[in-house]
Amino acid sequence: MEQQTFLVEIGTEELPPKALRTLAESFAANMVDSLNAAELPYGDLTWFASPRRLAIKVSALAAQQADKIVEKRGPAVQAAFDADGNPTKAAEGWARSNGITVAEAGRIATDKGEWLLHKAEVKGQSAAELLPQMVSDALAKLPIPKPMRWGAYDTQFIRPVQTVTLMLGEHLLPATTLGKASGNTLLGHRFMGEQVLTIEHAEQYPTLLEEQGKVIADYERRKAKIVADIQAAAAEIGGHADLDDELLEEVTSLVEWPVVLTASFEEKFLAVPAEALVYTMKGDQKYFPVYDAEGKLLPKFIFVSNLESKDPAVVIAGNEKVVRPRLADAEFFFETDKKQTLESLLPRLETVLFQKQLGTLKDKTDRIQALAEHIAGLIGADRAHAARAGQLSKCDLMTNMVFEFTDTQGIMGMHYARHDGEAEAVAIALNEQYQPRFAGDELPSSGVAQALAIADKMDSLVGIFGIGQPPKADKDPFALRRAAIGILRIAVEKALPLDLFDLAAFSYSLFAEQEKLDADGKKGAEICNQVVDFMLGRFRAWYQEEGFPADVIQAVLAVRPTRPVDFDRRVKAVQHFRSLDAAEALAAANKRVGNILAKVEGPIADQVDAALLQDDAEKVLADIVAQVAAKVEPMFAAGDYQNALLALADLREPVDAFFEAVMVNAEDPALRANRQALLKQLRQLFMQVADISLLQQ
């Protein structure tokens, strides 16, 4: 079958840099779906993206769909003919719709009878006929939250479209896409090379653009070149660059012909905390900071230009001129802020609302202070330092530096606390209170910092749940999901002896004292349980990402352990138990026991009456349940769930023998009740770890 290369390029005004990769990958994924649905075989599909274009190149694309035979079943033979053997109207109508007579129809026999059948040959369509609509459909499905219109067109897209090119081999496909007729014109770089190019064959893409138009359309190659050139430039000045991937992505999406240059700033600015300088260089100017071997910021930065200048020194000087006022601002804010202590800013927190019903930042600070001190006592950290850190936790939000550079919150609190002579543990806690900021981020390093971080997050969780505004679907304005997973990570990975319900209850009591939430104990318990359930729900996603099966996680969730460290031990123990030979039989037995007990009306006795044990199998089971219970009790107390489940695995044979030989629901009420009590004891042993009846084998 003939094969050709297909190219589609959509030339636009500058596309939003932070969305460029997503748009390109989505365009490619949509085209893959369309090609597969159309059953058009192809070799490789490659996407391209630059600030002014989205493109896809498909190699070895079949020129036409394969012909195929389609079977069209008609009415059953019994319904297709009347008593005299003449075709019914239903049969004739079906035959006409297929362009045949009833006599020409075939037949197919099935288990349910015989049916009329027509085998129709469907000719495959050419790729040239199919591709324009595929492209239009793929573009229509792009994730564009706010499409725009331009000129007098009704067409909508993320940015105004300048050119559209659809080529199959050397042939230009006649099509109108996004209001533009397909042409063989490509737009080169705005300022270099040929600004308008003519492409004559799809195979020329993207080489033609690069050689004549000064555009590197291959996104990944452009990014790799930027990385390599930045690393070389940093090495040349004896340092290493901060190759932040998010910034790299943005810069790659901003340039079509990357040229890496190195510039400097005055050394006096290094007196300002490096984080503030880095924030303005990366966030505002899209520059890459440079550090020495010890990790100290150098008075240098690397930037990526979008053109080759005849006089690079002028470009460098221009960027140095642009960044200087921003660094000067940071210097001014830092020096001004140091003239007052963090503690002196506490009254100003009363002027800022945290949440209308929950009060000001000062109210939140007071709650965090008390909760952090309480948590510090639970985990063996310095209570006084935790309380002080809680008191100062939000003061840096009132500083000039944080007001101007919001991402430096916490960081500047640490620097200002050190300047004020606060304890180092307090200063570090002010910075680490927001950790982990994102998935995989570092956790607070000290007990004081951990207490503060947990207190801040728990206060938000309890407060927002308390006013009835929990996260819904994709809406989570207070980032409560991130707060919940942050608490869980700190508690589990730092092995902190904390109970989620107890923390929530203490936090709720602080809201009640401030009269922000209802002081009714029943209402408080309800809110705390909602918070705990929400947090335990975060465990599901966490452990699934780590590769734990959903049934293992669900088995532990079923018993609702509220201590994160305890939850972690149970999940790992059940995962190990699941691999044992006895697991399947015991899971099935537990399910059977659960079903039996669920049907029992009224209470079930806690103790087994040995005098009522009749069958040898139930005597053996009762004896071994008692032995195993005594053996695993200290294991449960120590949280050694893995060895406890290993011990419980020894129950497999006596449990199997019991169900084979013993009728639980005996006619004698006393006998029946005693056997139910025995099964209750058996199930309770397992339920002290998890509900293993939920395990799927």
mmCIF file of C-alpha atoms in Angstrom, residues 531-674:
data_model
loop_
_atom_site.group_PDB
_atom_site.id
_atom_site.type_symbol
_atom_site.label_atom_id
_atom_site.label_comp_id
_atom_site.label_asym_id
_atom_site.label_seq_id
_atom_site.Cartn_x
_atom_site.Cartn_y
_atom_site.Cartn_z
ATOM 1 C CA VAL A 531 -11.966 16.321 58.584
ATOM 2 C CA VAL A 532 -10.532 12.920 59.530
ATOM 3 C CA ASP A 533 -12.456 11.118 56.790
ATOM 4 C CA PHE A 534 -11.298 13.709 54.258
ATOM 5 C CA MET A 535 -7.690 13.236 55.328
ATOM 6 C CA LEU A 536 -7.881 9.445 55.319
ATOM 7 C CA GLY A 537 -9.250 9.709 51.801
ATOM 8 C CA ARG A 538 -5.944 11.345 50.753
ATOM 9 C CA PHE A 539 -4.213 8.101 51.760
ATOM 10 C CA ARG A 540 -5.981 6.311 48.925
ATOM 11 C CA ALA A 541 -4.322 8.387 46.191
ATOM 12 C CA TRP A 542 -0.997 8.415 48.039
ATOM 13 C CA TYR A 543 -0.661 4.634 48.343
ATOM 14 C CA GLN A 544 -2.036 3.963 44.870
ATOM 15 C CA GLU A 545 0.721 6.193 43.472
ATOM 16 C CA GLU A 546 3.197 4.066 45.430
ATOM 17 C CA GLY A 547 1.821 0.927 43.777
ATOM 18 C CA PHE A 548 -0.367 -0.490 46.555
ATOM 19 C CA PRO A 549 -3.511 -2.251 45.238
ATOM 20 C CA ALA A 550 -6.804 -0.491 45.843
ATOM 21 C CA ASP A 551 -8.217 -3.436 47.824
ATOM 22 C CA VAL A 552 -5.321 -3.332 50.297
ATOM 23 C CA ILE A 553 -5.932 0.363 50.948
ATOM 24 C CA GLN A 554 -9.687 -0.162 51.208
ATOM 25 C CA ALA A 555 -9.197 -2.998 53.710
ATOM 26 C CA VAL A 556 -7.351 -0.614 56.030
ATOM 27 C CA LEU A 557 -9.714 2.305 55.415
ATOM 28 C CA ALA A 558 -12.573 0.052 56.487
ATOM 29 C CA VAL A 559 -11.305 -0.012 60.074
ATOM 30 C CA ARG A 560 -10.547 3.754 60.033
ATOM 31 C CA PRO A 561 -7.275 4.023 61.967
ATOM 32 C CA THR A 562 -6.818 7.710 62.796
ATOM 33 C CA ARG A 563 -3.079 7.693 63.528
ATOM 34 C CA PRO A 564 -1.149 8.183 60.242
ATOM 35 C CA VAL A 565 1.877 6.134 61.347
ATOM 36 C CA ASP A 566 -0.459 3.334 62.391
ATOM 37 C CA PHE A 567 -2.280 3.520 59.048
ATOM 38 C CA ASP A 568 1.024 3.206 57.202
ATOM 39 C CA ARG A 569 2.031 0.120 59.185
ATOM 40 C CA ARG A 570 -1.313 -1.527 58.525
ATOM 41 C CA VAL A 571 -1.194 -0.925 54.768
ATOM 42 C CA LYS A 572 2.276 -2.421 54.501
ATOM 43 C CA ALA A 573 1.314 -5.363 56.713
ATOM 44 C CA VAL A 574 -1.810 -6.142 54.668
ATOM 45 C CA GLN A 575 0.181 -5.856 51.458
ATOM 46 C CA HIS A 576 2.611 -8.475 52.796
ATOM 47 C CA PHE A 577 -0.223 -10.670 54.064
ATOM 48 C CA ARG A 578 -1.852 -10.515 50.622
ATOM 49 C CA SER A 579 1.164 -12.329 49.171
ATOM 50 C CA LEU A 580 0.807 -15.319 51.534
ATOM 51 C CA ASP A 581 -0.703 -18.631 50.422
ATOM 52 C CA ALA A 582 -3.253 -18.431 53.222
ATOM 53 C CA ALA A 583 -4.480 -14.968 52.257
ATOM 54 C CA GLU A 584 -7.064 -15.980 49.677
ATOM 55 C CA ALA A 585 -8.735 -18.606 51.862
ATOM 56 C CA LEU A 586 -8.742 -16.376 54.950
ATOM 57 C CA ALA A 587 -10.103 -13.409 52.985
ATOM 58 C CA ALA A 588 -12.937 -15.603 51.702
ATOM 59 C CA ALA A 589 -13.548 -16.976 55.206
ATOM 60 C CA ASN A 590 -13.663 -13.462 56.668
ATOM 61 C CA LYS A 591 -16.169 -12.458 54.026
ATOM 62 C CA ARG A 592 -18.279 -15.473 54.893
ATOM 63 C CA VAL A 593 -18.021 -14.710 58.620
ATOM 64 C CA GLY A 594 -18.981 -11.102 57.996
ATOM 65 C CA ASN A 595 -22.053 -12.148 56.026
ATOM 66 C CA ILE A 596 -23.144 -14.594 58.734
ATOM 67 C CA LEU A 597 -22.741 -12.095 61.562
ATOM 68 C CA ALA A 598 -24.448 -9.310 59.603
ATOM 69 C CA LYS A 599 -27.653 -11.382 59.546
ATOM 70 C CA VAL A 600 -27.690 -11.914 63.295
ATOM 71 C CA GLU A 601 -30.423 -9.978 65.063
ATOM 72 C CA GLY A 602 -29.508 -8.603 68.446
ATOM 73 C CA PRO A 603 -26.175 -8.604 70.303
ATOM 74 C CA ILE A 604 -23.594 -11.368 69.944
ATOM 75 C CA ALA A 605 -21.781 -12.588 73.043
ATOM 76 C CA ASP A 606 -18.132 -11.625 73.482
ATOM 77 C CA GLN A 607 -17.153 -14.877 75.185
ATOM 78 C CA VAL A 608 -17.396 -18.482 74.018
ATOM 79 C CA ASP A 609 -18.910 -21.044 76.413
ATOM 80 C CA ALA A 610 -16.550 -24.034 76.256
ATOM 81 C CA ALA A 611 -19.269 -26.326 77.601
ATOM 82 C CA LEU A 612 -21.352 -25.713 74.475
ATOM 83 C CA LEU A 613 -18.617 -26.701 72.050
ATOM 84 C CA GLN A 614 -19.676 -30.045 70.545
ATOM 85 C CA ASP A 615 -17.911 -30.683 67.265
ATOM 86 C CA ASP A 616 -14.182 -31.425 67.240
ATOM 87 C CA ALA A 617 -13.630 -28.785 64.547
ATOM 88 C CA GLU A 618 -15.177 -26.012 66.620
ATOM 89 C CA LYS A 619 -13.266 -27.104 69.709
ATOM 90 C CA VAL A 620 -10.006 -26.962 67.758
ATOM 91 C CA LEU A 621 -10.882 -23.555 66.310
ATOM 92 C CA ALA A 622 -11.890 -22.146 69.696
ATOM 93 C CA ASP A 623 -8.661 -23.398 71.227
ATOM 94 C CA ILE A 624 -6.394 -21.995 68.511
ATOM 95 C CA VAL A 625 -8.280 -18.653 68.406
ATOM 96 C CA ALA A 626 -7.591 -18.265 72.121
ATOM 97 C CA GLN A 627 -3.923 -19.178 71.654
ATOM 98 C CA VAL A 628 -3.418 -16.849 68.695
ATOM 99 C CA ALA A 629 -5.271 -14.015 70.473
ATOM 100 C CA ALA A 630 -2.851 -14.219 73.394
ATOM 101 C CA LYS A 631 0.089 -14.322 70.972
ATOM 102 C CA VAL A 632 -0.919 -11.333 68.839
ATOM 103 C CA GLU A 633 -2.176 -9.029 71.607
ATOM 104 C CA PRO A 634 1.295 -7.625 72.391
ATOM 105 C CA MET A 635 1.973 -7.352 68.659
ATOM 106 C CA PHE A 636 -1.129 -5.207 68.200
ATOM 107 C CA ALA A 637 -0.087 -3.068 71.148
ATOM 108 C CA ALA A 638 3.324 -2.517 69.574
ATOM 109 C CA GLY A 639 1.897 -1.848 66.118
ATOM 110 C CA ASP A 640 3.642 -4.927 64.748
ATOM 111 C CA TYR A 641 0.848 -5.729 62.325
ATOM 112 C CA GLN A 642 2.943 -7.696 59.867
ATOM 113 C CA ASN A 643 3.931 -10.360 62.379
ATOM 114 C CA ALA A 644 0.422 -10.305 63.824
ATOM 115 C CA LEU A 645 -1.043 -11.169 60.424
ATOM 116 C CA LEU A 646 1.578 -13.864 59.942
ATOM 117 C CA ALA A 647 0.411 -15.403 63.201
ATOM 118 C CA LEU A 648 -3.230 -15.102 62.136
ATOM 119 C CA ALA A 649 -2.376 -16.922 58.907
ATOM 120 C CA ASP A 650 -2.011 -20.063 61.055
ATOM 121 C CA LEU A 651 -5.811 -20.005 61.425
ATOM 122 C CA ARG A 652 -6.354 -21.033 57.812
ATOM 123 C CA GLU A 653 -6.620 -24.796 58.305
ATOM 124 C CA PRO A 654 -8.790 -24.785 61.458
ATOM 125 C CA VAL A 655 -11.087 -22.186 59.887
ATOM 126 C CA ASP A 656 -11.462 -24.268 56.711
ATOM 127 C CA ALA A 657 -12.102 -27.388 58.802
ATOM 128 C CA PHE A 658 -14.694 -25.528 60.894
ATOM 129 C CA PHE A 659 -16.757 -24.470 57.888
ATOM 130 C CA GLU A 660 -16.552 -27.951 56.362
ATOM 131 C CA ALA A 661 -17.760 -29.751 59.494
ATOM 132 C CA VAL A 662 -19.855 -27.290 61.501
ATOM 133 C CA MET A 663 -23.295 -25.824 60.863
ATOM 134 C CA VAL A 664 -23.125 -22.342 62.374
ATOM 135 C CA ASN A 665 -26.863 -21.669 62.309
ATOM 136 C CA ALA A 666 -27.788 -24.743 64.322
ATOM 137 C CA GLU A 667 -31.403 -25.250 65.384
ATOM 138 C CA ASP A 668 -30.429 -25.101 69.062
ATOM 139 C CA PRO A 669 -30.412 -21.348 69.931
ATOM 140 C CA ALA A 670 -27.702 -21.704 72.572
ATOM 141 C CA LEU A 671 -25.468 -23.706 70.251
ATOM 142 C CA ARG A 672 -26.046 -21.229 67.426
ATOM 143 C CA ALA A 673 -25.289 -18.228 69.644
ATOM 144 C CA ASN A 674 -22.094 -19.841 70.913
#
